[in-house]
Amino acid sequence: MKFASLGSGSEGNALIIAGASGTTTTTVMLDCGFGIRETERRLARIGKLPQDISGIVVTHEHQDHVGGAFKFARRHRIPVWLTYGTFQAVGEEACKDVLLHFCRDSEELVIGDLSFMPYTVPHDAREPVQYVANDGVRKLGVLTDAGQSTSHLVQALSGCDALVLECNHDRRMLEESVYPPSLKRRIGGAYGHLANDTSAEILAAIEKQKLKTVVGAHLSLKNNTPELARAALCGALDAHAGDVMIACQEEGFDWIAIG
Ligand SMILES: [Zn+2]
Ligand SMILES: [Zn+2]
């Protein structure tokens, strides 16, 4: 299995996951927060065409995750998996002429050679889920857009070979930022986004025997730095700075193979 990011953060997210079994390869897009042309341009950067994408799995209705998902799906005739709550929040009109599949917490869905386990997270959306991708050999856990840790998410992410883990903000930087108090409360709240120290706690709590790769993601451009996020994750892993990668808004990250 391998994965790459087209971009990560509040301006737009899209994670590409490719898994092979035998002679076939399945490529799936997890969220699509970029417009059609921008998504195509960013896909080309990692050597993929729209027609390579077998399905789009969606986490929740916020624009940085679905801003381009249904338009891209309609244009390129790609089916979309989402929770019923996300569908309700997005509205029927936005999904018109798109083949939809509904998913729910703890019920695995299969797209070609890949399967995805949705798990519920605390976030201020209608029915938000995050996913653990599995190609039968390796597991990639993804967690962004969660306000706090829960035993449910710690269990879901345990035993993964690789993780993409939100490090949204540094608490002090958020507190001292120019954001209005209401926005600070939303981001830092129990249904907002993960602070570096909470991400580190999650990383410390999960079962990590197979874990080889950790990528910090969905960093705030204003209230965090790659160095702070990296330091928090490395602290929890007892690892060196070079062992942890950080996804960025503009570049995402290039293919990472889970060996
Ligand atoms: Zn987001
Ligand atoms: Zn969100």
XYZ file of C-alpha atoms and ligand atoms in Angstrom:
261
model
C 0.000 0.000 0.000
C 1.130 3.546 -0.635
C -0.371 6.951 -0.004
C 0.166 10.580 -0.975
C -1.470 13.895 -0.168
C -2.651 16.529 -2.649
C -2.704 19.089 0.151
C -3.579 19.182 3.831
C -5.116 21.927 5.971
C -8.137 24.193 6.261
C -7.710 25.372 2.636
C -8.337 21.883 1.284
C -7.598 18.215 1.849
C -7.262 15.139 -0.361
C -5.408 11.947 0.452
C -4.708 9.359 -2.251
C -4.387 5.718 -1.209
C -3.296 2.967 -3.595
C -3.338 -0.733 -2.834
C -2.553 -3.743 -4.995
C -3.460 -7.384 -4.815
C -2.032 -9.618 -7.536
C -2.180 -7.817 -10.868
C -4.692 -5.091 -10.058
C -4.242 -1.773 -8.274
C -7.009 0.252 -6.692
C -6.610 3.979 -6.070
C -9.022 5.802 -3.783
C -9.314 9.477 -2.880
C -10.089 10.298 0.750
C -11.833 13.695 0.781
C -11.580 16.272 -1.985
C -11.394 19.881 -0.861
C -10.040 21.287 -4.112
C -11.840 22.363 -7.291
C -11.902 20.095 -10.350
C -8.974 21.664 -12.206
C -6.901 22.047 -9.051
C -7.535 18.400 -8.111
C -6.501 17.286 -11.610
C -3.367 19.424 -11.425
C -2.409 18.062 -8.026
C -3.147 14.471 -9.115
C -0.806 14.921 -12.095
C 1.905 15.955 -9.651
C 1.829 12.450 -8.136
C 1.468 10.740 -11.523
C -2.266 9.974 -11.390
C -5.163 10.720 -13.717
C -8.795 11.215 -12.666
C -9.707 7.917 -14.341
C -7.280 6.106 -12.016
C -9.557 6.923 -9.064
C -11.999 4.099 -8.270
C -13.860 5.856 -5.502
C -13.974 8.879 -3.218
C -14.561 8.346 0.503
C -15.699 11.402 2.408
C -15.209 12.162 6.108
C -17.636 15.051 6.698
C -19.336 18.020 5.086
C -16.850 20.836 5.782
C -15.741 22.553 2.592
C -12.056 21.783 3.047
C -13.084 18.100 2.703
C -15.996 18.063 0.234
C -15.534 21.373 -1.615
C -14.679 19.550 -4.838
C -15.733 15.965 -4.065
C -19.114 15.823 -5.789
C -18.145 18.010 -8.737
C -15.063 15.879 -9.368
C -17.106 12.690 -8.916
C -19.780 13.893 -11.356
C -17.264 15.009 -13.975
C -15.301 11.771 -13.885
C -18.125 9.344 -12.970
C -16.570 8.233 -9.699
C -18.745 6.774 -6.920
C -18.706 8.451 -3.498
C -18.964 6.858 -0.042
C -20.301 9.004 2.807
C -22.414 8.800 5.952
C -26.108 9.580 5.744
C -25.556 12.519 8.097
C -22.945 13.980 5.742
C -25.353 13.489 2.830
C -28.076 15.354 4.712
C -25.712 18.190 5.580
C -24.397 18.510 2.023
C -27.897 18.340 0.515
C -29.375 16.338 -2.342
C -28.697 19.019 -4.939
C -24.916 18.941 -4.415
C -24.879 15.156 -4.956
C -27.086 15.166 -8.065
C -26.070 12.575 -10.668
C -23.386 11.118 -8.405
C -23.479 7.428 -7.493
C -23.617 7.416 -3.680
C -22.914 4.635 -1.208
C -23.795 5.177 2.432
C -21.460 4.047 5.159
C -21.560 4.115 8.936
C -19.360 3.699 11.963
C -17.667 0.292 12.304
C -19.112 -1.163 9.057
C -16.298 -1.911 6.642
C -16.712 -0.875 3.000
C -14.792 -2.360 0.080
C -13.524 -0.578 -3.036
C -11.621 -2.997 -5.277
C -8.454 -4.116 -3.519
C -8.907 -1.742 -0.595
C -11.252 -1.774 2.361
C -12.080 1.126 4.649
C -13.307 1.020 8.226
C -15.204 4.194 9.126
C -15.087 5.254 12.761
C -16.950 8.075 14.477
C -15.019 11.088 15.755
C -15.997 14.095 17.901
C -16.206 17.052 15.489
C -18.765 19.775 14.811
C -20.304 18.119 11.747
C -23.524 16.082 11.299
C -22.090 12.540 11.257
C -18.305 12.800 10.909
C -16.182 9.687 10.462
C -12.521 9.043 9.800
C -11.127 5.882 8.182
C -8.634 3.082 8.516
C -7.619 1.804 5.053
C -6.575 -1.818 4.641
C -5.202 -3.755 1.647
C -5.282 -7.085 3.429
C -1.651 -6.769 4.506
C -1.089 -3.205 5.721
C -3.251 -0.717 7.566
C -3.217 3.068 7.203
C -5.063 5.030 9.865
C -6.287 8.547 9.141
C -7.433 11.026 11.778
C -8.079 14.709 11.142
C -10.872 16.997 12.321
C -11.460 15.748 15.848
C -11.717 17.880 18.960
C -10.527 15.373 21.501
C -9.400 11.796 21.968
C -11.935 9.040 22.601
C -11.434 5.392 23.494
C -13.266 4.579 20.233
C -10.704 6.366 18.074
C -7.750 5.039 20.058
C -9.063 1.525 19.455
C -9.687 2.211 15.750
C -6.123 3.467 15.190
C -4.403 0.739 17.175
C -2.365 -1.776 15.177
C -1.830 0.433 12.105
C 1.366 0.344 10.000
C 1.118 4.043 9.145
C -0.796 7.026 10.458
C -1.878 10.400 9.121
C -2.646 12.344 12.278
C -3.966 15.876 12.645
C -1.758 18.350 14.495
C -3.936 21.401 14.026
C -2.620 23.908 16.491
C -0.311 24.704 19.320
C -2.482 25.696 22.292
C -0.445 28.745 23.187
C -0.263 30.011 19.593
C -4.044 29.628 19.264
C -4.625 31.430 22.565
C -2.344 34.303 21.571
C -3.619 34.540 17.987
C -5.760 37.347 16.581
C -8.696 34.971 16.053
C -11.951 36.133 17.699
C -12.734 34.375 21.020
C -15.645 32.419 19.497
C -13.381 30.939 16.808
C -10.700 30.113 19.388
C -13.330 28.285 21.442
C -14.565 26.388 18.387
C -11.118 25.265 17.220
C -9.853 24.441 20.700
C -13.124 22.848 21.861
C -14.126 19.209 22.258
C -15.684 19.177 18.750
C -13.015 21.265 17.054
C -9.505 20.314 16.042
C -6.628 18.408 17.612
C -3.959 20.390 19.432
C -0.389 19.086 19.149
C -0.417 17.835 22.737
C -3.691 15.924 22.231
C -2.310 14.308 19.069
C 0.743 13.290 21.061
C -1.512 11.775 23.745
C -3.399 9.794 21.100
C -0.136 8.579 19.616
C 1.082 7.583 23.070
C -2.172 5.710 23.801
C -2.533 3.586 20.659
C -0.988 0.167 20.172
C 2.109 0.847 18.024
C 3.855 -2.474 17.527
C 3.595 -2.299 13.707
C 3.685 1.468 13.372
C 6.506 2.632 11.094
C 5.301 5.864 9.530
C 3.614 8.908 11.077
C 2.605 12.016 9.150
C 1.383 15.120 10.965
C -1.457 16.718 8.990
C -4.085 19.497 8.807
C -1.704 22.018 10.416
C -3.028 25.527 10.929
C -0.971 28.013 8.912
C -1.407 30.629 11.654
C -1.485 28.706 14.916
C 1.157 26.034 14.443
C 4.563 25.366 12.952
C 5.894 22.139 11.420
C 8.638 22.142 14.081
C 6.173 22.227 17.002
C 3.971 19.516 15.457
C 6.982 17.331 14.727
C 8.365 17.777 18.236
C 5.030 16.749 19.791
C 4.745 13.589 17.686
C 8.409 12.655 18.151
C 8.021 13.063 21.905
C 5.160 10.565 21.955
C 7.051 8.119 19.748
C 10.385 8.516 21.456
C 11.666 9.083 17.910
C 14.046 11.417 16.126
C 12.888 14.436 14.123
C 13.659 12.756 10.802
C 11.274 9.887 11.531
C 8.127 12.003 11.454
C 6.833 13.725 8.331
C 4.628 16.794 8.164
C 2.042 17.356 5.417
C 1.729 20.852 4.050
C -1.190 22.790 2.591
C 0.322 23.529 -0.787
C 2.376 20.413 -1.484
C 0.713 17.747 0.652
C 3.345 15.021 0.423
C 4.663 12.649 -2.235
C 4.018 8.906 -2.248
C 4.942 7.055 0.922
C 5.146 3.281 0.579
C 4.175 1.216 3.606
C 6.744 -1.558 3.489
Zn -10.768 20.049 7.993
Zn -14.003 19.749 9.759
